[in-house]
Amino acid sequence: MAQAAYAPEPAPEPTEPSFDVLRWRDEPWTAQLALDLLPETNGPKVEVLSGSVIVTPHAGYDHQDAELDLGYLLKQAARRAKLWLYLEANVVSGDDLFIPDIVVLRVPGGGRTTMDIRHAVLLGEVVSPGNRRKDVIDRPREYAAAGVPFFLRVDLRNRVPTIALFELIDGEYRPQAAAAAGTTFEMRRPFEFSIDPGDLLGEEAPPEELPEEPEEPHGEAADGNTGGDG
C-alpha cells in the first residue's frame, strides 16, 4: 500500500504582530496585512509595494538632520495654510503602504494609524545614498500615479543640499522651483515657504577616534599607601 505524500503543516498565524511572519508567509502582501501582522516600530521602515514587503534601515545622520529641521519649518508654514504635516507617516495607496519622509495632508491624521493617499497634498523624500533610484525615480512615479499634486525632493549628495518642488501636470511631475545651498528655495504652492537649503545640515563629524583607555593605577598609590606615617 503506497504511503501518502508528506505535506508540511502550514505555519500558524501569529497571535500578536511579529516580524517572524516574514519568514514563512509566501502569499502577496497588502498594506492591510502588513498593518495587521507586523509590529509598529521606531526602527526600520516597513513598506509594501506590489505585494512585497520592503524593510529599510534608518538613514544616516545628515538625512535625520535635514528631515527634522525641514519638517519643523515646513510644518509651521503648512499650518498657516490649514494643511497638516507629518514625518514618516503611514500612507495607503490601494494595497501599497508608503512611508514618505514628509507627508502633507488636507485633513488632520490625529488618532489614525494610516491615511489614504488621496488626502495627500504633498509627499516628500530626502534622498538616501543607498536608495537613490527609489527616492528619485520610483517613488515620484508611484505618487504621481496615485494623483498626489506635489512632490518635494531633498538631495544631500556631497553634503551640498538641494531642494526641488514638482507639480503634477498631465499625469507627470514637472519642476516648479529648485535651489542649492547658498541660494534661496522659494515655493508658492501648495503653501508659501522659503529656505536656504544649506541651513539643513549641521556640522560634519570629526575623524573617527576611539577614546583612550584610562591608565591603571600602579605602584604604591594602587595599594593605598601614600607614604605617610598613618
mmCIF file with all atom_site columns, C-alpha atoms in Angstrom:
data_model
loop_
_atom_site.group_PDB
_atom_site.id
_atom_site.type_symbol
_atom_site.label_atom_id
_atom_site.label_alt_id
_atom_site.label_comp_id
_atom_site.label_asym_id
_atom_site.label_entity_id
_atom_site.label_seq_id
_atom_site.pdbx_PDB_ins_code
_atom_site.Cartn_x
_atom_site.Cartn_y
_atom_site.Cartn_z
_atom_site.occupancy
_atom_site.B_iso_or_equiv
_atom_site.pdbx_formal_charge
_atom_site.auth_seq_id
_atom_site.auth_comp_id
_atom_site.auth_asym_id
_atom_site.auth_atom_id
_atom_site.pdbx_PDB_model_num
ATOM 1   C CA . MET A 1 1   ? 0.000  0.000  0.000   1.00 0.00 ? 1   MET A CA 1
ATOM 2   C CA . ALA A 1 2   ? 1.512  3.326  -1.097  1.00 0.00 ? 2   ALA A CA 1
ATOM 3   C CA . GLN A 1 3   ? 2.107  5.904  1.579   1.00 0.00 ? 3   GLN A CA 1
ATOM 4   C CA . ALA A 1 4   ? 0.536  9.319  1.238   1.00 0.00 ? 4   ALA A CA 1
ATOM 5   C CA . ALA A 1 5   ? 2.947  12.092 0.281   1.00 0.00 ? 5   ALA A CA 1
ATOM 6   C CA . TYR A 1 6   ? 4.133  14.171 3.229   1.00 0.00 ? 6   TYR A CA 1
ATOM 7   C CA . ALA A 1 7   ? 2.510  17.586 3.376   1.00 0.00 ? 7   ALA A CA 1
ATOM 8   C CA . PRO A 1 8   ? 4.020  20.026 5.887   1.00 0.00 ? 8   PRO A CA 1
ATOM 9   C CA . GLU A 1 9   ? 1.579  21.777 8.136   1.00 0.00 ? 9   GLU A CA 1
ATOM 10  C CA . PRO A 1 10  ? 1.150  25.472 7.383   1.00 0.00 ? 10  PRO A CA 1
ATOM 11  C CA . ALA A 1 11  ? 2.758  27.838 9.831   1.00 0.00 ? 11  ALA A CA 1
ATOM 12  C CA . PRO A 1 12  ? 0.210  29.231 12.279  1.00 0.00 ? 12  PRO A CA 1
ATOM 13  C CA . GLU A 1 13  ? -0.920 32.809 12.150  1.00 0.00 ? 13  GLU A CA 1
ATOM 14  C CA . PRO A 1 14  ? 0.831  34.759 14.940  1.00 0.00 ? 14  PRO A CA 1
ATOM 15  C CA . THR A 1 15  ? -1.333 35.665 17.914  1.00 0.00 ? 15  THR A CA 1
ATOM 16  C CA . GLU A 1 16  ? 0.198  39.136 18.008  1.00 0.00 ? 16  GLU A CA 1
ATOM 17  C CA . PRO A 1 17  ? 2.164  41.256 15.498  1.00 0.00 ? 17  PRO A CA 1
ATOM 18  C CA . SER A 1 18  ? 5.648  39.832 14.893  1.00 0.00 ? 18  SER A CA 1
ATOM 19  C CA . PHE A 1 19  ? 8.392  40.059 12.258  1.00 0.00 ? 19  PHE A CA 1
ATOM 20  C CA . ASP A 1 20  ? 8.590  36.249 12.387  1.00 0.00 ? 20  ASP A CA 1
ATOM 21  C CA . VAL A 1 21  ? 5.743  36.152 9.890   1.00 0.00 ? 21  VAL A CA 1
ATOM 22  C CA . LEU A 1 22  ? 8.164  37.388 7.203   1.00 0.00 ? 22  LEU A CA 1
ATOM 23  C CA . ARG A 1 23  ? 9.991  34.046 7.358   1.00 0.00 ? 23  ARG A CA 1
ATOM 24  C CA . TRP A 1 24  ? 7.105  31.819 6.358   1.00 0.00 ? 24  TRP A CA 1
ATOM 25  C CA . ARG A 1 25  ? 4.433  33.850 4.590   1.00 0.00 ? 25  ARG A CA 1
ATOM 26  C CA . ASP A 1 26  ? 4.711  33.326 0.808   1.00 0.00 ? 26  ASP A CA 1
ATOM 27  C CA . GLU A 1 27  ? 1.473  34.951 -0.330  1.00 0.00 ? 27  GLU A CA 1
ATOM 28  C CA . PRO A 1 28  ? 1.485  38.502 -1.731  1.00 0.00 ? 28  PRO A CA 1
ATOM 29  C CA . TRP A 1 29  ? 1.400  41.211 0.905   1.00 0.00 ? 29  TRP A CA 1
ATOM 30  C CA . THR A 1 30  ? -1.019 44.110 1.111   1.00 0.00 ? 30  THR A CA 1
ATOM 31  C CA . ALA A 1 31  ? -0.931 47.267 3.179   1.00 0.00 ? 31  ALA A CA 1
ATOM 32  C CA . GLN A 1 32  ? -3.660 45.925 5.462   1.00 0.00 ? 32  GLN A CA 1
ATOM 33  C CA . LEU A 1 33  ? -1.862 42.604 6.035   1.00 0.00 ? 33  LEU A CA 1
ATOM 34  C CA . ALA A 1 34  ? 1.326  44.439 6.990   1.00 0.00 ? 34  ALA A CA 1
ATOM 35  C CA . LEU A 1 35  ? -0.568 46.668 9.393   1.00 0.00 ? 35  LEU A CA 1
ATOM 36  C CA . ASP A 1 36  ? -2.332 43.659 10.931  1.00 0.00 ? 36  ASP A CA 1
ATOM 37  C CA . LEU A 1 37  ? 0.555  41.170 11.132  1.00 0.00 ? 37  LEU A CA 1
ATOM 38  C CA . LEU A 1 38  ? 3.721  43.261 11.564  1.00 0.00 ? 38  LEU A CA 1
ATOM 39  C CA . PRO A 1 39  ? 4.530  45.254 14.722  1.00 0.00 ? 39  PRO A CA 1
ATOM 40  C CA . GLU A 1 40  ? 4.777  49.007 14.868  1.00 0.00 ? 40  GLU A CA 1
ATOM 41  C CA . THR A 1 41  ? 8.415  50.034 15.003  1.00 0.00 ? 41  THR A CA 1
ATOM 42  C CA . ASN A 1 42  ? 10.588 53.066 15.628  1.00 0.00 ? 42  ASN A CA 1
ATOM 43  C CA . GLY A 1 43  ? 13.391 51.241 13.833  1.00 0.00 ? 43  GLY A CA 1
ATOM 44  C CA . PRO A 1 44  ? 13.376 50.333 10.151  1.00 0.00 ? 44  PRO A CA 1
ATOM 45  C CA . LYS A 1 45  ? 10.690 51.468 7.746   1.00 0.00 ? 45  LYS A CA 1
ATOM 46  C CA . VAL A 1 46  ? 8.337  48.650 6.730   1.00 0.00 ? 46  VAL A CA 1
ATOM 47  C CA . GLU A 1 47  ? 6.569  49.387 3.435   1.00 0.00 ? 47  GLU A CA 1
ATOM 48  C CA . VAL A 1 48  ? 4.566  47.288 0.970   1.00 0.00 ? 48  VAL A CA 1
ATOM 49  C CA . LEU A 1 49  ? 4.885  47.634 -2.811  1.00 0.00 ? 49  LEU A CA 1
ATOM 50  C CA . SER A 1 50  ? 3.409  45.340 -5.460  1.00 0.00 ? 50  SER A CA 1
ATOM 51  C CA . GLY A 1 51  ? 2.859  42.522 -2.974  1.00 0.00 ? 51  GLY A CA 1
ATOM 52  C CA . SER A 1 52  ? 6.340  42.626 -1.419  1.00 0.00 ? 52  SER A CA 1
ATOM 53  C CA . VAL A 1 53  ? 7.434  43.866 1.995   1.00 0.00 ? 53  VAL A CA 1
ATOM 54  C CA . ILE A 1 54  ? 10.311 46.359 1.833   1.00 0.00 ? 54  ILE A CA 1
ATOM 55  C CA . VAL A 1 55  ? 12.333 46.892 5.017   1.00 0.00 ? 55  VAL A CA 1
ATOM 56  C CA . THR A 1 56  ? 14.673 49.880 5.094   1.00 0.00 ? 56  THR A CA 1
ATOM 57  C CA . PRO A 1 57  ? 17.063 50.727 7.968   1.00 0.00 ? 57  PRO A CA 1
ATOM 58  C CA . HIS A 1 58  ? 17.374 54.235 9.356   1.00 0.00 ? 58  HIS A CA 1
ATOM 59  C CA . ALA A 1 59  ? 19.222 56.637 7.093   1.00 0.00 ? 59  ALA A CA 1
ATOM 60  C CA . GLY A 1 60  ? 22.427 58.497 8.021   1.00 0.00 ? 60  GLY A CA 1
ATOM 61  C CA . TYR A 1 61  ? 22.804 61.457 10.328  1.00 0.00 ? 61  TYR A CA 1
ATOM 62  C CA . ASP A 1 62  ? 22.657 64.057 7.532   1.00 0.00 ? 62  ASP A CA 1
ATOM 63  C CA . HIS A 1 63  ? 19.301 62.605 6.480   1.00 0.00 ? 63  HIS A CA 1
ATOM 64  C CA . GLN A 1 64  ? 17.985 62.787 10.050  1.00 0.00 ? 64  GLN A CA 1
ATOM 65  C CA . ASP A 1 65  ? 19.283 66.329 10.488  1.00 0.00 ? 65  ASP A CA 1
ATOM 66  C CA . ALA A 1 66  ? 17.695 67.604 7.273   1.00 0.00 ? 66  ALA A CA 1
ATOM 67  C CA . GLU A 1 67  ? 14.399 65.804 7.812   1.00 0.00 ? 67  GLU A CA 1
ATOM 68  C CA . LEU A 1 68  ? 13.916 67.136 11.333  1.00 0.00 ? 68  LEU A CA 1
ATOM 69  C CA . ASP A 1 69  ? 14.901 70.735 10.574  1.00 0.00 ? 69  ASP A CA 1
ATOM 70  C CA . LEU A 1 70  ? 12.959 70.935 7.300   1.00 0.00 ? 70  LEU A CA 1
ATOM 71  C CA . GLY A 1 71  ? 9.954  69.206 8.827   1.00 0.00 ? 71  GLY A CA 1
ATOM 72  C CA . TYR A 1 72  ? 9.816  71.675 11.713  1.00 0.00 ? 72  TYR A CA 1
ATOM 73  C CA . LEU A 1 73  ? 9.915  74.696 9.409   1.00 0.00 ? 73  LEU A CA 1
ATOM 74  C CA . LEU A 1 74  ? 7.565  73.234 6.805   1.00 0.00 ? 74  LEU A CA 1
ATOM 75  C CA . LYS A 1 75  ? 5.019  72.303 9.470   1.00 0.00 ? 75  LYS A CA 1
ATOM 76  C CA . GLN A 1 76  ? 4.671  75.906 10.598  1.00 0.00 ? 76  GLN A CA 1
ATOM 77  C CA . ALA A 1 77  ? 4.200  77.099 7.023   1.00 0.00 ? 77  ALA A CA 1
ATOM 78  C CA . ALA A 1 78  ? 1.707  74.320 6.256   1.00 0.00 ? 78  ALA A CA 1
ATOM 79  C CA . ARG A 1 79  ? -0.433 75.093 9.314   1.00 0.00 ? 79  ARG A CA 1
ATOM 80  C CA . ARG A 1 80  ? -0.760 78.713 8.196   1.00 0.00 ? 80  ARG A CA 1
ATOM 81  C CA . ALA A 1 81  ? -2.319 77.303 5.011   1.00 0.00 ? 81  ALA A CA 1
ATOM 82  C CA . LYS A 1 82  ? -4.605 74.972 7.052   1.00 0.00 ? 82  LYS A CA 1
ATOM 83  C CA . LEU A 1 83  ? -2.646 71.887 5.996   1.00 0.00 ? 83  LEU A CA 1
ATOM 84  C CA . TRP A 1 84  ? -1.178 69.198 8.270   1.00 0.00 ? 84  TRP A CA 1
ATOM 85  C CA . LEU A 1 85  ? 2.408  67.932 8.040   1.00 0.00 ? 85  LEU A CA 1
ATOM 86  C CA . TYR A 1 86  ? 3.821  64.682 9.449   1.00 0.00 ? 86  TYR A CA 1
ATOM 87  C CA . LEU A 1 87  ? 7.185  62.931 9.206   1.00 0.00 ? 87  LEU A CA 1
ATOM 88  C CA . GLU A 1 88  ? 7.475  59.269 8.156   1.00 0.00 ? 88  GLU A CA 1
ATOM 89  C CA . ALA A 1 89  ? 3.745  58.585 8.454   1.00 0.00 ? 89  ALA A CA 1
ATOM 90  C CA . ASN A 1 90  ? 1.837  55.601 7.007   1.00 0.00 ? 90  ASN A CA 1
ATOM 91  C CA . VAL A 1 91  ? 0.153  56.379 3.676   1.00 0.00 ? 91  VAL A CA 1
ATOM 92  C CA . VAL A 1 92  ? -2.000 53.712 1.995   1.00 0.00 ? 92  VAL A CA 1
ATOM 93  C CA . SER A 1 93  ? -2.495 53.559 -1.775  1.00 0.00 ? 93  SER A CA 1
ATOM 94  C CA . GLY A 1 94  ? -4.685 50.572 -2.675  1.00 0.00 ? 94  GLY A CA 1
ATOM 95  C CA . ASP A 1 95  ? -2.721 47.527 -1.476  1.00 0.00 ? 95  ASP A CA 1
ATOM 96  C CA . ASP A 1 96  ? 0.544  49.513 -1.185  1.00 0.00 ? 96  ASP A CA 1
ATOM 97  C CA . LEU A 1 97  ? 1.871  51.049 2.025   1.00 0.00 ? 97  LEU A CA 1
ATOM 98  C CA . PHE A 1 98  ? 4.248  54.006 1.731   1.00 0.00 ? 98  PHE A CA 1
ATOM 99  C CA . ILE A 1 99  ? 6.132  55.851 4.468   1.00 0.00 ? 99  ILE A CA 1
ATOM 100 C CA . PRO A 1 100 ? 7.314  59.091 2.848   1.00 0.00 ? 100 PRO A CA 1
ATOM 101 C CA . ASP A 1 101 ? 9.807  61.227 4.746   1.00 0.00 ? 101 ASP A CA 1
ATOM 102 C CA . ILE A 1 102 ? 7.404  64.186 4.527   1.00 0.00 ? 102 ILE A CA 1
ATOM 103 C CA . VAL A 1 103 ? 3.601  63.930 4.382   1.00 0.00 ? 103 VAL A CA 1
ATOM 104 C CA . VAL A 1 104 ? 1.344  66.982 3.950   1.00 0.00 ? 104 VAL A CA 1
ATOM 105 C CA . LEU A 1 105 ? -2.395 66.270 4.245   1.00 0.00 ? 105 LEU A CA 1
ATOM 106 C CA . ARG A 1 106 ? -5.578 68.233 3.578   1.00 0.00 ? 106 ARG A CA 1
ATOM 107 C CA . VAL A 1 107 ? -7.061 66.871 6.818   1.00 0.00 ? 107 VAL A CA 1
ATOM 108 C CA . PRO A 1 108 ? -5.508 66.045 10.212  1.00 0.00 ? 108 PRO A CA 1
ATOM 109 C CA . GLY A 1 109 ? -4.390 62.491 10.924  1.00 0.00 ? 109 GLY A CA 1
ATOM 110 C CA . GLY A 1 110 ? -4.705 62.594 14.699  1.00 0.00 ? 110 GLY A CA 1
ATOM 111 C CA . GLY A 1 111 ? -5.849 59.298 16.210  1.00 0.00 ? 111 GLY A CA 1
ATOM 112 C CA . ARG A 1 112 ? -5.193 57.362 12.987  1.00 0.00 ? 112 ARG A CA 1
ATOM 113 C CA . THR A 1 113 ? -2.513 54.793 12.157  1.00 0.00 ? 113 THR A CA 1
ATOM 114 C CA . THR A 1 114 ? -2.762 55.327 8.398   1.00 0.00 ? 114 THR A CA 1
ATOM 115 C CA . MET A 1 115 ? -4.179 57.865 5.972   1.00 0.00 ? 115 MET A CA 1
ATOM 116 C CA . ASP A 1 116 ? -5.335 57.266 2.405   1.00 0.00 ? 116 ASP A CA 1
ATOM 117 C CA . ILE A 1 117 ? -3.031 58.782 -0.196  1.00 0.00 ? 117 ILE A CA 1
ATOM 118 C CA . ARG A 1 118 ? -5.999 60.716 -1.603  1.00 0.00 ? 118 ARG A CA 1
ATOM 119 C CA . HIS A 1 119 ? -5.709 63.041 1.400   1.00 0.00 ? 119 HIS A CA 1
ATOM 120 C CA . ALA A 1 120 ? -2.098 63.918 0.478   1.00 0.00 ? 120 ALA A CA 1
ATOM 121 C CA . VAL A 1 121 ? -1.344 67.342 -0.980  1.00 0.00 ? 121 VAL A CA 1
ATOM 122 C CA . LEU A 1 122 ? 2.428  66.893 -0.986  1.00 0.00 ? 122 LEU A CA 1
ATOM 123 C CA . LEU A 1 123 ? 4.751  63.970 -0.358  1.00 0.00 ? 123 LEU A CA 1
ATOM 124 C CA . GLY A 1 124 ? 8.487  64.416 0.042   1.00 0.00 ? 124 GLY A CA 1
ATOM 125 C CA . GLU A 1 125 ? 11.619 62.291 0.144   1.00 0.00 ? 125 GLU A CA 1
ATOM 126 C CA . VAL A 1 126 ? 15.089 63.035 1.455   1.00 0.00 ? 126 VAL A CA 1
ATOM 127 C CA . VAL A 1 127 ? 17.342 61.140 -0.952  1.00 0.00 ? 127 VAL A CA 1
ATOM 128 C CA . SER A 1 128 ? 19.455 58.452 0.721   1.00 0.00 ? 128 SER A CA 1
ATOM 129 C CA . PRO A 1 129 ? 22.707 57.320 -0.964  1.00 0.00 ? 129 PRO A CA 1
ATOM 130 C CA . GLY A 1 130 ? 21.663 53.665 -0.894  1.00 0.00 ? 130 GLY A CA 1
ATOM 131 C CA . ASN A 1 131 ? 18.163 54.382 -2.229  1.00 0.00 ? 131 ASN A CA 1
ATOM 132 C CA . ARG A 1 132 ? 18.715 56.972 -4.952  1.00 0.00 ? 132 ARG A CA 1
ATOM 133 C CA . ARG A 1 133 ? 16.644 55.147 -7.563  1.00 0.00 ? 133 ARG A CA 1
ATOM 134 C CA . LYS A 1 134 ? 13.743 54.717 -5.132  1.00 0.00 ? 134 LYS A CA 1
ATOM 135 C CA . ASP A 1 135 ? 13.732 58.353 -3.997  1.00 0.00 ? 135 ASP A CA 1
ATOM 136 C CA . VAL A 1 136 ? 14.472 59.971 -7.372  1.00 0.00 ? 136 VAL A CA 1
ATOM 137 C CA . ILE A 1 137 ? 12.597 57.723 -9.828  1.00 0.00 ? 137 ILE A CA 1
ATOM 138 C CA . ASP A 1 138 ? 10.379 55.053 -8.271  1.00 0.00 ? 138 ASP A CA 1
ATOM 139 C CA . ARG A 1 139 ? 8.549  56.940 -5.531  1.00 0.00 ? 139 ARG A CA 1
ATOM 140 C CA . PRO A 1 140 ? 7.767  60.054 -7.595  1.00 0.00 ? 140 PRO A CA 1
ATOM 141 C CA . ARG A 1 141 ? 6.343  57.797 -10.305 1.00 0.00 ? 141 ARG A CA 1
ATOM 142 C CA . GLU A 1 142 ? 4.197  55.923 -7.765  1.00 0.00 ? 142 GLU A CA 1
ATOM 143 C CA . TYR A 1 143 ? 2.986  59.124 -6.088  1.00 0.00 ? 143 TYR A CA 1
ATOM 144 C CA . ALA A 1 144 ? 2.158  60.634 -9.474  1.00 0.00 ? 144 ALA A CA 1
ATOM 145 C CA . ALA A 1 145 ? 0.165  57.530 -10.444 1.00 0.00 ? 145 ALA A CA 1
ATOM 146 C CA . ALA A 1 146 ? -1.838 57.964 -7.227  1.00 0.00 ? 146 ALA A CA 1
ATOM 147 C CA . GLY A 1 147 ? -2.582 61.595 -8.108  1.00 0.00 ? 147 GLY A CA 1
ATOM 148 C CA . VAL A 1 148 ? -0.608 63.386 -5.374  1.00 0.00 ? 148 VAL A CA 1
ATOM 149 C CA . PRO A 1 149 ? -0.492 67.040 -6.539  1.00 0.00 ? 149 PRO A CA 1
ATOM 150 C CA . PHE A 1 150 ? 3.046  67.916 -5.356  1.00 0.00 ? 150 PHE A CA 1
ATOM 151 C CA . PHE A 1 151 ? 6.325  66.104 -4.760  1.00 0.00 ? 151 PHE A CA 1
ATOM 152 C CA . LEU A 1 152 ? 9.284  67.552 -2.833  1.00 0.00 ? 152 LEU A CA 1
ATOM 153 C CA . ARG A 1 153 ? 12.793 66.141 -3.159  1.00 0.00 ? 153 ARG A CA 1
ATOM 154 C CA . VAL A 1 154 ? 15.738 66.981 -0.896  1.00 0.00 ? 154 VAL A CA 1
ATOM 155 C CA . ASP A 1 155 ? 19.143 65.786 -2.101  1.00 0.00 ? 155 ASP A CA 1
ATOM 156 C CA . LEU A 1 156 ? 22.179 65.877 0.209   1.00 0.00 ? 156 LEU A CA 1
ATOM 157 C CA . ARG A 1 157 ? 24.754 64.468 -2.203  1.00 0.00 ? 157 ARG A CA 1
ATOM 158 C CA . ASN A 1 158 ? 28.331 65.571 -1.400  1.00 0.00 ? 158 ASN A CA 1
ATOM 159 C CA . ARG A 1 159 ? 26.854 67.463 1.583   1.00 0.00 ? 159 ARG A CA 1
ATOM 160 C CA . VAL A 1 160 ? 25.620 70.214 -0.759  1.00 0.00 ? 160 VAL A CA 1
ATOM 161 C CA . PRO A 1 161 ? 21.862 70.225 -0.088  1.00 0.00 ? 161 PRO A CA 1
ATOM 162 C CA . THR A 1 162 ? 19.412 70.940 -2.897  1.00 0.00 ? 162 THR A CA 1
ATOM 163 C CA . ILE A 1 163 ? 15.612 71.162 -2.778  1.00 0.00 ? 163 ILE A CA 1
ATOM 164 C CA . ALA A 1 164 ? 13.271 70.727 -5.734  1.00 0.00 ? 164 ALA A CA 1
ATOM 165 C CA . LEU A 1 165 ? 9.479  71.022 -5.924  1.00 0.00 ? 165 LEU A CA 1
ATOM 166 C CA . PHE A 1 166 ? 7.462  69.260 -8.625  1.00 0.00 ? 166 PHE A CA 1
ATOM 167 C CA . GLU A 1 167 ? 3.790  69.683 -9.550  1.00 0.00 ? 167 GLU A CA 1
ATOM 168 C CA . LEU A 1 168 ? 1.612  67.005 -11.121 1.00 0.00 ? 168 LEU A CA 1
ATOM 169 C CA . ILE A 1 169 ? 0.651  68.173 -14.612 1.00 0.00 ? 169 ILE A CA 1
ATOM 170 C CA . ASP A 1 170 ? -0.914 65.836 -17.170 1.00 0.00 ? 170 ASP A CA 1
ATOM 171 C CA . GLY A 1 171 ? -0.002 62.813 -15.064 1.00 0.00 ? 171 GLY A CA 1
ATOM 172 C CA . GLU A 1 172 ? 3.700  63.710 -14.652 1.00 0.00 ? 172 GLU A CA 1
ATOM 173 C CA . TYR A 1 173 ? 5.687  65.719 -12.137 1.00 0.00 ? 173 TYR A CA 1
ATOM 174 C CA . ARG A 1 174 ? 7.153  68.858 -13.636 1.00 0.00 ? 174 ARG A CA 1
ATOM 175 C CA . PRO A 1 175 ? 9.681  71.099 -11.842 1.00 0.00 ? 175 PRO A CA 1
ATOM 176 C CA . GLN A 1 176 ? 8.327  74.294 -10.330 1.00 0.00 ? 176 GLN A CA 1
ATOM 177 C CA . ALA A 1 177 ? 11.147 75.501 -8.061  1.00 0.00 ? 177 ALA A CA 1
ATOM 178 C CA . ALA A 1 178 ? 14.678 74.403 -7.192  1.00 0.00 ? 178 ALA A CA 1
ATOM 179 C CA . ALA A 1 179 ? 17.702 75.758 -5.333  1.00 0.00 ? 179 ALA A CA 1
ATOM 180 C CA . ALA A 1 180 ? 21.051 74.621 -3.963  1.00 0.00 ? 180 ALA A CA 1
ATOM 181 C CA . ALA A 1 181 ? 22.918 75.573 -0.793  1.00 0.00 ? 181 ALA A CA 1
ATOM 182 C CA . GLY A 1 182 ? 23.832 79.250 -0.732  1.00 0.00 ? 182 GLY A CA 1
ATOM 183 C CA . THR A 1 183 ? 20.698 80.332 -2.635  1.00 0.00 ? 183 THR A CA 1
ATOM 184 C CA . THR A 1 184 ? 17.027 80.594 -1.704  1.00 0.00 ? 184 THR A CA 1
ATOM 185 C CA . PHE A 1 185 ? 14.478 77.884 -2.379  1.00 0.00 ? 185 PHE A CA 1
ATOM 186 C CA . GLU A 1 186 ? 11.059 79.505 -2.634  1.00 0.00 ? 186 GLU A CA 1
ATOM 187 C CA . MET A 1 187 ? 7.666  77.973 -3.357  1.00 0.00 ? 187 MET A CA 1
ATOM 188 C CA . ARG A 1 188 ? 4.175  79.474 -3.517  1.00 0.00 ? 188 ARG A CA 1
ATOM 189 C CA . ARG A 1 189 ? 2.059  76.320 -3.781  1.00 0.00 ? 189 ARG A CA 1
ATOM 190 C CA . PRO A 1 190 ? 0.670  74.329 -2.069  1.00 0.00 ? 190 PRO A CA 1
ATOM 191 C CA . PHE A 1 191 ? 1.747  76.876 0.569   1.00 0.00 ? 191 PHE A CA 1
ATOM 192 C CA . GLU A 1 192 ? 4.322  79.624 0.820   1.00 0.00 ? 192 GLU A CA 1
ATOM 193 C CA . PHE A 1 193 ? 7.736  78.618 2.083   1.00 0.00 ? 193 PHE A CA 1
ATOM 194 C CA . SER A 1 194 ? 11.369 79.642 1.594   1.00 0.00 ? 194 SER A CA 1
ATOM 195 C CA . ILE A 1 195 ? 14.735 78.469 2.912   1.00 0.00 ? 195 ILE A CA 1
ATOM 196 C CA . ASP A 1 196 ? 18.415 78.299 2.062   1.00 0.00 ? 196 ASP A CA 1
ATOM 197 C CA . PRO A 1 197 ? 18.973 74.533 1.590   1.00 0.00 ? 197 PRO A CA 1
ATOM 198 C CA . GLY A 1 198 ? 22.390 74.958 3.173   1.00 0.00 ? 198 GLY A CA 1
ATOM 199 C CA . ASP A 1 199 ? 20.685 75.536 6.529   1.00 0.00 ? 199 ASP A CA 1
ATOM 200 C CA . LEU A 1 200 ? 19.530 71.900 6.623   1.00 0.00 ? 200 LEU A CA 1
ATOM 201 C CA . LEU A 1 201 ? 22.880 70.344 7.531   1.00 0.00 ? 201 LEU A CA 1
ATOM 202 C CA . GLY A 1 202 ? 24.733 70.524 10.815  1.00 0.00 ? 202 GLY A CA 1
ATOM 203 C CA . GLU A 1 203 ? 28.454 70.292 11.450  1.00 0.00 ? 203 GLU A CA 1
ATOM 204 C CA . GLU A 1 204 ? 30.437 67.463 9.914   1.00 0.00 ? 204 GLU A CA 1
ATOM 205 C CA . ALA A 1 205 ? 31.556 64.667 12.223  1.00 0.00 ? 205 ALA A CA 1
ATOM 206 C CA . PRO A 1 206 ? 35.215 64.636 13.317  1.00 0.00 ? 206 PRO A CA 1
ATOM 207 C CA . PRO A 1 207 ? 37.515 61.798 12.212  1.00 0.00 ? 207 PRO A CA 1
ATOM 208 C CA . GLU A 1 208 ? 36.690 58.527 13.911  1.00 0.00 ? 208 GLU A CA 1
ATOM 209 C CA . GLU A 1 209 ? 38.831 58.208 17.041  1.00 0.00 ? 209 GLU A CA 1
ATOM 210 C CA . LEU A 1 210 ? 38.297 55.809 19.905  1.00 0.00 ? 210 LEU A CA 1
ATOM 211 C CA . PRO A 1 211 ? 38.597 57.303 23.388  1.00 0.00 ? 211 PRO A CA 1
ATOM 212 C CA . GLU A 1 212 ? 41.807 56.464 25.192  1.00 0.00 ? 212 GLU A CA 1
ATOM 213 C CA . GLU A 1 213 ? 41.648 53.809 27.882  1.00 0.00 ? 213 GLU A CA 1
ATOM 214 C CA . PRO A 1 214 ? 42.152 55.254 31.391  1.00 0.00 ? 214 PRO A CA 1
ATOM 215 C CA . GLU A 1 215 ? 45.513 54.360 32.881  1.00 0.00 ? 215 GLU A CA 1
ATOM 216 C CA . GLU A 1 216 ? 45.507 51.659 35.523  1.00 0.00 ? 216 GLU A CA 1
ATOM 217 C CA . PRO A 1 217 ? 46.777 52.795 38.963  1.00 0.00 ? 217 PRO A CA 1
ATOM 218 C CA . HIS A 1 218 ? 50.140 51.277 39.827  1.00 0.00 ? 218 HIS A CA 1
ATOM 219 C CA . GLY A 1 219 ? 52.860 51.342 42.467  1.00 0.00 ? 219 GLY A CA 1
ATOM 220 C CA . GLU A 1 220 ? 52.258 52.473 45.984  1.00 0.00 ? 220 GLU A CA 1
ATOM 221 C CA . ALA A 1 221 ? 49.228 54.583 45.050  1.00 0.00 ? 221 ALA A CA 1
ATOM 222 C CA . ALA A 1 222 ? 47.459 51.438 43.799  1.00 0.00 ? 222 ALA A CA 1
ATOM 223 C CA . ASP A 1 223 ? 47.879 49.844 47.228  1.00 0.00 ? 223 ASP A CA 1
ATOM 224 C CA . GLY A 1 224 ? 46.527 52.891 49.011  1.00 0.00 ? 224 GLY A CA 1
ATOM 225 C CA . ASN A 1 225 ? 49.951 53.635 50.506  1.00 0.00 ? 225 ASN A CA 1
ATOM 226 C CA . THR A 1 226 ? 50.774 57.305 50.108  1.00 0.00 ? 226 THR A CA 1
ATOM 227 C CA . GLY A 1 227 ? 53.990 57.115 52.085  1.00 0.00 ? 227 GLY A CA 1
ATOM 228 C CA . GLY A 1 228 ? 52.591 58.925 55.132  1.00 0.00 ? 228 GLY A CA 1
ATOM 229 C CA . ASP A 1 229 ? 53.149 57.910 58.741  1.00 0.00 ? 229 ASP A CA 1
ATOM 230 C CA . GLY A 1 230 ? 49.489 56.772 59.067  1.00 0.00 ? 230 GLY A CA 1
#
